């Protein structure tokens, strides 16, 4: 349901390109057929670029609850949590670091605001510092130090 809703909304913005990055354990069981069914040629499944490259090249990121949402905040990219059931599994809504779309209408409004440069900027610096403070390349040294203590 969420995939179909996303593709339908993306179709409303033919001037934008939307790329779907599947989870490494996920297969294209439904996406290609939904893209064809909805008729959204501006939506593609990207199997070639790695996640960080896609995030870096993107203007805005949407997820339901993936860790990619947090990673996108490290790249200072606006984040949409598309969660019609209000579960907020990753906590992005509770942490006030994402725009929350609960349905197609709200998702369309957020994408339109992004496109019109009127999307409210959310300050995510404290979240990133609190959540990703140990992503400094020295994890191996900290592990070694912990083992040798």
Coordinates of N, CA, C and O in Angstrom, one line a residue:
X1 N 0.8 -1.2 0.0 CA 0.0 0.0 0.0 C 0.9 1.3 0.0 O 0.6 2.2 -0.7
X2 N 1.9 1.3 0.9 CA 2.8 2.5 0.9 C 3.5 2.7 -0.4 O 3.7 3.8 -0.9
X3 N 4.0 1.6 -1.0 CA 4.8 1.6 -2.2 C 3.9 2.2 -3.3 O 4.3 3.1 -4.1
X4 N 2.7 1.7 -3.4 CA 1.7 2.2 -4.5 C 1.4 3.6 -4.2 O 1.4 4.4 -5.2
X5 N 1.2 4.0 -3.0 CA 0.9 5.4 -2.7 C 2.0 6.3 -3.1 O 1.8 7.4 -3.7
X6 N 3.2 5.9 -2.7 CA 4.4 6.7 -3.1 C 4.5 6.9 -4.6 O 4.7 8.0 -5.1
X7 N 4.3 5.8 -5.4 CA 4.5 5.9 -6.8 C 3.4 6.7 -7.4 O 3.6 7.5 -8.3
X8 N 2.2 6.7 -6.9 CA 1.1 7.5 -7.4 C 1.4 9.0 -7.1 O 1.2 9.8 -8.0
X9 N 1.9 9.3 -6.0 CA 2.3 10.7 -5.7 C 3.5 11.2 -6.6 O 3.5 12.3 -7.1
X10 N 4.5 10.3 -6.7 CA 5.6 10.6 -7.6 C 5.1 11.0 -9.0 O 5.7 11.9 -9.7
X11 N 4.2 10.2 -9.5 CA 3.6 10.5 -10.8 C 3.1 11.9 -11.0 O 3.2 12.5 -12.1
X12 N 2.6 12.5 -9.9 CA 2.1 13.9 -9.9 C 3.2 14.9 -10.1 O 2.9 16.1 -10.2
X13 N 4.5 14.5 -10.0 CA 5.6 15.4 -10.1 C 6.5 14.9 -11.2 O 7.7 14.5 -11.0
X14 N 6.1 14.9 -12.5 CA 6.9 14.3 -13.6 C 8.2 15.1 -13.8 O 9.1 14.5 -14.4
X15 N 8.3 16.3 -13.3 CA 9.6 17.0 -13.5 C 10.7 16.6 -12.5 O 11.8 16.9 -12.7
X16 N 10.3 15.8 -11.5 CA 11.2 15.2 -10.6 C 11.5 13.8 -10.9 O 10.7 13.1 -11.4
X17 N 12.7 13.4 -10.5 CA 13.1 11.9 -10.7 C 13.1 11.3 -9.3 O 13.7 11.8 -8.3
X18 N 12.5 10.2 -9.2 CA 12.4 9.4 -7.9 C 13.1 8.1 -8.1 O 12.9 7.4 -9.1
X19 N 13.9 7.8 -7.2 CA 14.7 6.5 -7.2 C 14.4 5.7 -6.0 O 14.4 6.2 -4.9
X20 N 14.1 4.4 -6.2 CA 13.8 3.5 -5.1 C 15.1 2.6 -4.9 O 15.6 2.1 -5.9
X21 N 15.6 2.6 -3.7 CA 16.7 1.8 -3.3 C 16.2 0.6 -2.5 O 15.7 0.9 -1.4
X22 N 16.2 -0.6 -3.0 CA 15.7 -1.7 -2.2 C 16.7 -2.1 -1.1 O 17.9 -1.9 -1.2
X23 N 16.1 -2.6 0.0 CA 16.9 -3.1 1.1 C 17.7 -4.3 0.5 O 17.2 -5.0 -0.3
X24 N 18.9 -4.5 1.0 CA 19.8 -5.6 0.5 C 19.1 -7.0 0.5 O 19.4 -7.8 -0.3
X25 N 18.2 -7.2 1.4 CA 17.5 -8.4 1.5 C 16.2 -8.5 0.8 O 15.5 -9.4 0.7
X26 N 15.8 -7.3 0.1 CA 14.6 -7.2 -0.6 C 14.8 -7.4 -2.1 O 15.8 -7.2 -2.6
X27 N 13.7 -8.0 -2.7 CA 13.7 -8.2 -4.2 C 12.6 -7.4 -4.8 O 11.7 -7.0 -4.1
X28 N 12.8 -7.1 -6.0 CA 11.8 -6.3 -6.8 C 10.6 -7.2 -7.0 O 10.3 -7.6 -8.2
X29 N 9.8 -7.5 -6.0 CA 8.6 -8.3 -6.1 C 7.4 -7.5 -6.6 O 6.6 -8.1 -7.3
X30 N 7.4 -6.2 -6.3 CA 6.2 -5.5 -6.6 C 6.5 -4.1 -7.3 O 5.6 -3.6 -8.0
X31 N 7.6 -3.6 -7.1 CA 7.9 -2.2 -7.5 C 7.8 -2.0 -9.0 O 7.1 -1.1 -9.5
X32 N 8.5 -2.8 -9.8 CA 8.4 -2.6 -11.3 C 7.0 -2.7 -11.8 O 6.6 -1.9 -12.6
X33 N 6.3 -3.7 -11.3 CA 4.9 -3.8 -11.8 C 4.0 -2.7 -11.3 O 3.2 -2.2 -12.1
X34 N 4.2 -2.1 -10.1 CA 3.5 -1.0 -9.7 C 3.8 0.3 -10.5 O 2.9 1.1 -10.9
X35 N 5.1 0.4 -10.8 CA 5.5 1.6 -11.6 C 4.8 1.5 -13.0 O 4.3 2.5 -13.5
X36 N 4.8 0.4 -13.6 CA 4.1 0.2 -14.9 C 2.6 0.4 -14.7 O 2.0 1.1 -15.6
X37 N 2.0 -0.2 -13.7 CA 0.6 -0.1 -13.5 C 0.1 1.3 -13.3 O -0.9 1.8 -13.9
X38 N 0.9 2.1 -12.5 CA 0.5 3.5 -12.2 C 0.9 4.4 -13.4 O 0.3 5.4 -13.6
X39 N 1.9 4.0 -14.1 CA 2.4 4.8 -15.3 C 3.2 5.9 -14.8 O 2.9 7.1 -15.1
X40 N 4.3 5.6 -14.1 CA 5.1 6.7 -13.5 C 6.6 6.5 -14.1 O 7.4 5.9 -13.4
X41 N 6.8 7.0 -15.3 CA 8.2 6.8 -15.9 C 9.3 7.6 -15.1 O 10.4 7.3 -15.4
X42 N 8.9 8.5 -14.2 CA 9.9 9.2 -13.5 C 10.3 8.5 -12.2 O 11.1 9.0 -11.4
X43 N 9.9 7.3 -12.0 CA 10.3 6.4 -10.9 C 11.1 5.3 -11.4 O 10.7 4.6 -12.3
X44 N 12.3 5.1 -10.8 CA 13.2 4.0 -11.2 C 13.6 3.3 -10.0 O 13.8 3.8 -8.9
X45 N 14.0 2.0 -10.2 CA 14.6 1.2 -9.1 C 16.1 1.3 -9.4 O 16.5 1.0 -10.5
X46 N 16.9 1.7 -8.4 CA 18.3 1.9 -8.6 C 19.0 0.7 -8.0 O 19.0 0.6 -6.7
X47 N 19.7 -0.1 -8.8 CA 20.4 -1.2 -8.3 C 21.9 -1.0 -8.4 O 22.7 -1.9 -8.1
X48 N 22.3 0.1 -9.0 CA 23.7 0.3 -9.4 C 24.5 1.1 -8.3 O 25.6 0.8 -8.0
X49 N 23.9 2.2 -7.8 CA 24.6 3.1 -6.9 C 24.4 2.6 -5.5 O 23.4 2.0 -5.1
X50 N 25.5 2.8 -4.7 CA 25.3 2.5 -3.3 C 24.5 3.5 -2.6 O 24.2 4.6 -3.1
X51 N 24.1 3.2 -1.4 CA 23.1 4.0 -0.6 C 23.7 5.4 -0.4 O 23.0 6.4 -0.6
X52 N 24.9 5.5 0.1 CA 25.5 6.8 0.4 C 25.6 7.7 -0.9 O 25.4 8.9 -0.8
X53 N 25.9 7.1 -2.0 CA 26.0 7.9 -3.3 C 24.6 8.4 -3.6 O 24.5 9.6 -4.0
X54 N 23.6 7.6 -3.5 CA 22.2 8.0 -3.8 C 21.8 9.1 -2.8 O 21.2 10.1 -3.2
X55 N 22.1 9.0 -1.5 CA 21.7 10.0 -0.6 C 22.4 11.3 -1.0 O 21.8 12.4 -1.0
X56 N 23.7 11.3 -1.3 CA 24.5 12.5 -1.6 C 23.9 13.2 -2.8 O 23.9 14.4 -2.9
X57 N 23.4 12.4 -3.8 CA 22.9 13.0 -5.0 C 21.4 13.4 -4.9 O 20.9 14.1 -5.8
X58 N 20.7 13.0 -3.8 CA 19.3 13.3 -3.7 C 19.0 14.7 -3.0 O 19.9 15.2 -2.2
X59 N 17.9 15.2 -3.3 CA 17.5 16.4 -2.7 C 16.7 16.2 -1.4 O 16.7 17.0 -0.5
X60 N 15.9 15.1 -1.4 CA 15.1 14.8 -0.2 C 15.0 13.2 -0.2 O 15.1 12.6 -1.2
X61 N 14.9 12.7 1.0 CA 14.8 11.3 1.2 C 13.5 10.9 1.9 O 13.0 11.6 2.8
X62 N 12.9 9.8 1.5 CA 11.7 9.3 2.1 C 11.9 7.8 2.5 O 12.5 7.1 1.8
X63 N 11.4 7.5 3.7 CA 11.5 6.2 4.2 C 10.3 5.9 5.1 O 9.6 6.9 5.5
X64 N 10.0 4.7 5.4 CA 9.0 4.4 6.4 C 9.6 4.3 7.7 O 9.2 4.8 8.7
X65 N 10.8 3.6 7.8 CA 11.5 3.4 9.1 C 12.9 3.0 8.9 O 13.5 2.6 9.9
X66 N 13.5 3.1 7.8 CA 14.8 2.6 7.5 C 15.9 3.4 8.2 O 15.7 4.6 8.4
X67 N 17.0 2.8 8.5 CA 18.2 3.5 9.0 C 18.7 4.5 8.0 O 19.4 5.4 8.4
X68 N 18.3 4.3 6.7 CA 18.7 5.3 5.7 C 18.2 6.7 6.1 O 18.8 7.7 5.7
X69 N 17.1 6.8 6.8 CA 16.6 8.1 7.2 C 17.6 8.8 8.1 O 17.9 9.9 7.9
X70 N 18.1 8.1 9.1 CA 19.2 8.7 9.9 C 20.4 9.0 9.2 O 21.0 10.1 9.4
X71 N 20.8 8.2 8.2 CA 22.0 8.4 7.4 C 21.8 9.7 6.6 O 22.7 10.5 6.4
X72 N 20.6 9.9 6.1 CA 20.3 11.1 5.2 C 20.4 12.3 6.1 O 20.8 13.4 5.5
X73 N 20.1 12.3 7.3 CA 20.3 13.4 8.2 C 21.7 13.8 8.4 O 22.1 15.0 8.5
X74 N 22.6 12.8 8.3 CA 24.1 13.1 8.4 C 24.5 13.8 7.2 O 25.5 14.6 7.2
X75 N 23.8 13.7 6.1 CA 24.1 14.4 4.8 C 23.3 15.7 4.8 O 23.3 16.4 3.7
X76 N 22.6 16.0 5.8 CA 21.8 17.3 5.9 C 20.7 17.3 4.9 O 20.5 18.3 4.3
X77 N 20.1 16.1 4.6 CA 19.0 16.1 3.6 C 17.7 16.0 4.4 O 17.6 15.4 5.4
X78 N 16.7 16.7 3.9 CA 15.4 16.7 4.5 C 14.9 15.2 4.4 O 15.1 14.5 3.4
X79 N 14.1 14.8 5.4 CA 13.6 13.5 5.5 C 12.1 13.5 5.7 O 11.6 14.2 6.4
X80 N 11.5 12.6 4.9 CA 10.1 12.3 5.0 C 9.9 10.9 5.6 O 10.5 10.0 5.1
X81 N 9.1 10.8 6.6 CA 8.7 9.5 7.1 C 7.3 9.3 6.6 O 6.4 10.1 7.0
X82 N 7.1 8.3 5.8 CA 5.8 8.0 5.2 C 5.2 6.8 6.0 O 5.6 5.7 5.8
X83 N 4.4 7.1 7.0 CA 3.9 6.1 7.9 C 2.4 6.4 8.2 O 2.1 7.2 9.1
X84 N 1.6 5.7 7.5 CA 0.1 5.9 7.6 C -0.4 5.3 8.9 O -1.5 5.7 9.3
X85 N 0.3 4.4 9.5 CA -0.2 3.7 10.7 C 0.3 4.4 12.0 O -0.1 4.0 13.1
X86 N 1.2 5.4 11.9 CA 1.6 6.1 13.0 C 2.5 5.3 14.0 O 2.6 5.7 15.1
X87 N 3.2 4.3 13.4 CA 4.0 3.5 14.3 C 5.4 4.1 14.6 O 5.9 3.8 15.7
X88 N 5.9 4.9 13.8 CA 7.2 5.6 14.0 C 8.2 4.7 14.5 O 8.9 5.0 15.5
X89 N 8.4 3.6 13.8 CA 9.3 2.5 14.3 C 10.7 3.1 14.5 O 11.4 2.7 15.5
X90 N 11.2 3.9 13.6 CA 12.6 4.4 13.8 C 12.7 5.6 14.7 O 13.8 6.1 15.1
X91 N 11.5 6.2 15.1 CA 11.5 7.3 16.0 C 11.8 8.7 15.4 O 12.0 9.6 16.1
X92 N 11.8 8.8 14.1 CA 12.1 10.0 13.4 C 11.1 11.1 13.8 O 11.4 12.3 13.9
X93 N 9.8 10.7 13.9 CA 8.8 11.7 14.2 C 8.9 12.1 15.7 O 8.8 13.3 16.0
X94 N 9.0 11.1 16.5 CA 9.2 11.4 18.0 C 10.4 12.3 18.2 O 10.4 13.2 19.1
X95 N 11.5 12.1 17.5 CA 12.7 12.9 17.6 C 12.6 14.3 16.9 O 13.5 15.0 16.9
X96 N 11.5 14.5 16.2 CA 11.2 15.7 15.4 C 12.3 16.0 14.4 O 12.8 17.2 14.3
X97 N 12.7 15.0 13.7 CA 13.7 15.2 12.6 C 13.2 14.9 11.2 O 14.0 14.9 10.3
X98 N 11.9 14.6 11.1 CA 11.4 14.3 9.8 C 10.0 14.9 9.6 O 9.3 15.2 10.5
X99 N 9.7 15.1 8.3 CA 8.4 15.6 7.9 C 7.5 14.3 7.9 O 7.9 13.3 7.2
X100 N 6.4 14.3 8.5 CA 5.5 13.1 8.6 C 4.4 13.2 7.6 O 3.6 14.1 7.6
X101 N 4.4 12.2 6.7 CA 3.3 12.1 5.8 C 2.5 10.8 6.2 O 3.0 9.7 6.2
X102 N 1.2 11.0 6.5 CA 0.4 9.9 6.9 C -0.5 9.3 5.7 O -1.1 8.3 5.9
X103 N -0.5 10.1 4.6 CA -1.3 9.6 3.5 C -0.8 10.3 2.2 O 0.1 11.1 2.3
X104 N -1.4 9.9 1.1 CA -0.9 10.5 -0.2 C -1.0 12.0 -0.3 O -0.1 12.7 -0.8
X105 N -2.1 12.5 0.3 CA -2.3 14.0 0.2 C -1.2 14.7 1.0 O -0.6 15.7 0.5
X106 N -0.8 14.2 2.2 CA 0.2 14.9 2.9 C 1.6 14.7 2.3 O 2.4 15.6 2.3
X107 N 1.8 13.5 1.7 CA 3.1 13.2 1.0 C 3.2 14.2 -0.2 O 4.3 14.8 -0.4
X108 N 2.1 14.4 -0.9 CA 2.1 15.3 -2.1 C 2.4 16.7 -1.6 O 3.1 17.4 -2.3
X109 N 1.8 17.1 -0.5 CA 2.0 18.5 0.0 C 3.5 18.7 0.4 O 4.1 19.7 0.1
X110 N 4.1 17.7 1.0 CA 5.5 17.8 1.4 C 6.4 17.9 0.2 O 7.3 18.7 0.1
X111 N 6.2 17.0 -0.8 CA 7.0 17.1 -2.0 C 6.8 18.4 -2.8 O 7.7 19.0 -3.3
X112 N 5.6 18.9 -2.8 CA 5.3 20.2 -3.5 C 6.0 21.3 -2.8 O 6.6 22.1 -3.4
X113 N 6.0 21.3 -1.4 CA 6.7 22.3 -0.7 C 8.2 22.2 -0.9 O 8.9 23.2 -1.1
X114 N 8.8 21.0 -1.0 CA 10.2 20.8 -1.3 C 10.5 21.4 -2.7 O 11.4 22.2 -2.9
X115 N 9.6 21.1 -3.7 CA 9.8 21.5 -5.0 C 9.7 23.1 -5.1 O 10.5 23.7 -5.9
X116 N 8.9 23.7 -4.3 CA 8.7 25.1 -4.3 C 9.6 25.9 -3.4 O 9.5 27.1 -3.2
X117 N 10.6 25.1 -2.8 CA 11.5 25.7 -1.9 C 10.8 26.3 -0.7 O 11.3 27.3 -0.1
X118 N 9.7 25.8 -0.3 CA 9.0 26.3 0.9 C 8.9 25.3 2.0 O 8.2 25.5 3.0
X119 N 9.6 24.2 1.9 CA 9.6 23.1 2.9 C 10.3 23.6 4.1 O 11.4 24.1 4.1
X120 N 9.6 23.6 5.3 CA 10.2 24.0 6.5 C 11.5 23.2 6.8 O 11.5 22.0 6.8
X121 N 12.5 23.9 7.1 CA 13.8 23.3 7.5 C 13.7 22.8 8.9 O 13.3 23.6 9.8
X122 N 14.1 21.6 9.2 CA 14.1 21.0 10.5 C 15.6 20.9 11.0 O 16.4 20.4 10.3
X123 N 15.8 21.5 12.1 CA 17.2 21.4 12.7 C 17.4 20.0 13.2 O 16.8 19.6 14.2
X124 N 18.4 19.3 12.6 CA 18.7 18.0 13.0 C 20.1 17.8 13.6 O 20.5 16.7 13.8
X125 N 20.8 18.9 13.8 CA 22.2 18.9 14.2 C 22.3 18.1 15.5 O 23.2 17.3 15.7
X126 N 21.5 18.4 16.5 CA 21.6 17.8 17.8 C 21.3 16.3 17.7 O 22.0 15.4 18.4
X127 N 20.3 15.9 16.9 CA 20.0 14.5 16.7 C 21.2 13.8 16.1 O 21.6 12.7 16.5
X128 N 21.8 14.4 15.0 CA 23.0 13.7 14.4 C 24.1 13.6 15.3 O 24.7 12.5 15.4
X129 N 24.4 14.7 16.1 CA 25.5 14.6 17.0 C 25.3 13.5 18.1 O 26.2 12.8 18.5
X130 N 24.0 13.5 18.6 CA 23.7 12.5 19.7 C 23.7 11.1 19.2 O 24.0 10.1 19.9
X131 N 23.3 10.9 17.9 CA 23.0 9.6 17.4 C 24.3 9.0 16.6 O 24.5 7.8 16.7
X132 N 25.0 9.8 16.0 CA 26.1 9.4 15.1 C 27.4 9.9 15.5 O 28.4 9.9 14.8
X133 N 27.6 10.2 16.8 CA 28.8 10.8 17.3 C 30.0 9.9 17.2 O 31.2 10.4 17.2
X134 N 29.8 8.6 17.1 CA 31.0 7.7 17.0 C 31.3 7.2 15.6 O 32.1 6.3 15.4
X135 N 30.7 7.9 14.6 CA 31.0 7.5 13.2 C 32.2 8.4 12.8 O 32.1 9.2 11.9
X136 N 33.4 8.1 13.4 CA 34.5 9.0 13.1 C 35.7 8.2 12.5 O 36.8 8.7 12.4
X137 N 35.5 6.9 12.2 CA 36.5 6.1 11.6 C 37.5 5.5 12.6 O 38.4 4.8 12.3
X138 N 37.2 5.7 13.9 CA 38.1 5.2 15.0 C 37.4 4.0 15.8 O 37.9 3.7 16.9
X139 N 36.4 3.4 15.2 CA 35.7 2.3 15.9 C 36.7 1.2 16.2 O 36.7 0.6 17.3
X140 N 37.6 0.9 15.3 CA 38.5 -0.2 15.6 C 39.4 0.1 16.7 O 39.7 -0.8 17.5
X141 N 39.9 1.3 16.9 CA 40.7 1.7 18.0 C 40.0 1.6 19.3 O 40.5 1.1 20.3
X142 N 38.7 2.0 19.3 CA 37.9 1.9 20.6 C 37.7 0.5 21.0 O 37.7 0.1 22.1
X143 N 37.5 -0.4 20.0 CA 37.3 -1.8 20.3 C 38.6 -2.4 20.8 O 38.6 -3.1 21.8
X144 N 39.7 -2.1 20.2 CA 41.0 -2.6 20.6 C 41.3 -2.1 22.1 O 41.6 -2.9 22.9
X145 N 41.0 -0.8 22.3 CA 41.2 -0.3 23.7 C 40.3 -1.0 24.7 O 40.7 -1.3 25.8
X146 N 39.1 -1.3 24.3 CA 38.1 -2.0 25.2 C 38.6 -3.4 25.5 O 38.5 -3.9 26.7
X147 N 39.1 -4.1 24.5 CA 39.6 -5.4 24.7 C 40.9 -5.5 25.5 O 41.0 -6.4 26.4
X148 N 41.8 -4.5 25.4 CA 43.0 -4.5 26.1 C 42.9 -4.0 27.5 O 43.9 -4.2 28.3
X149 N 41.8 -3.5 27.9 CA 41.6 -3.0 29.3 C 41.5 -4.1 30.3 O 41.1 -5.1 30.3

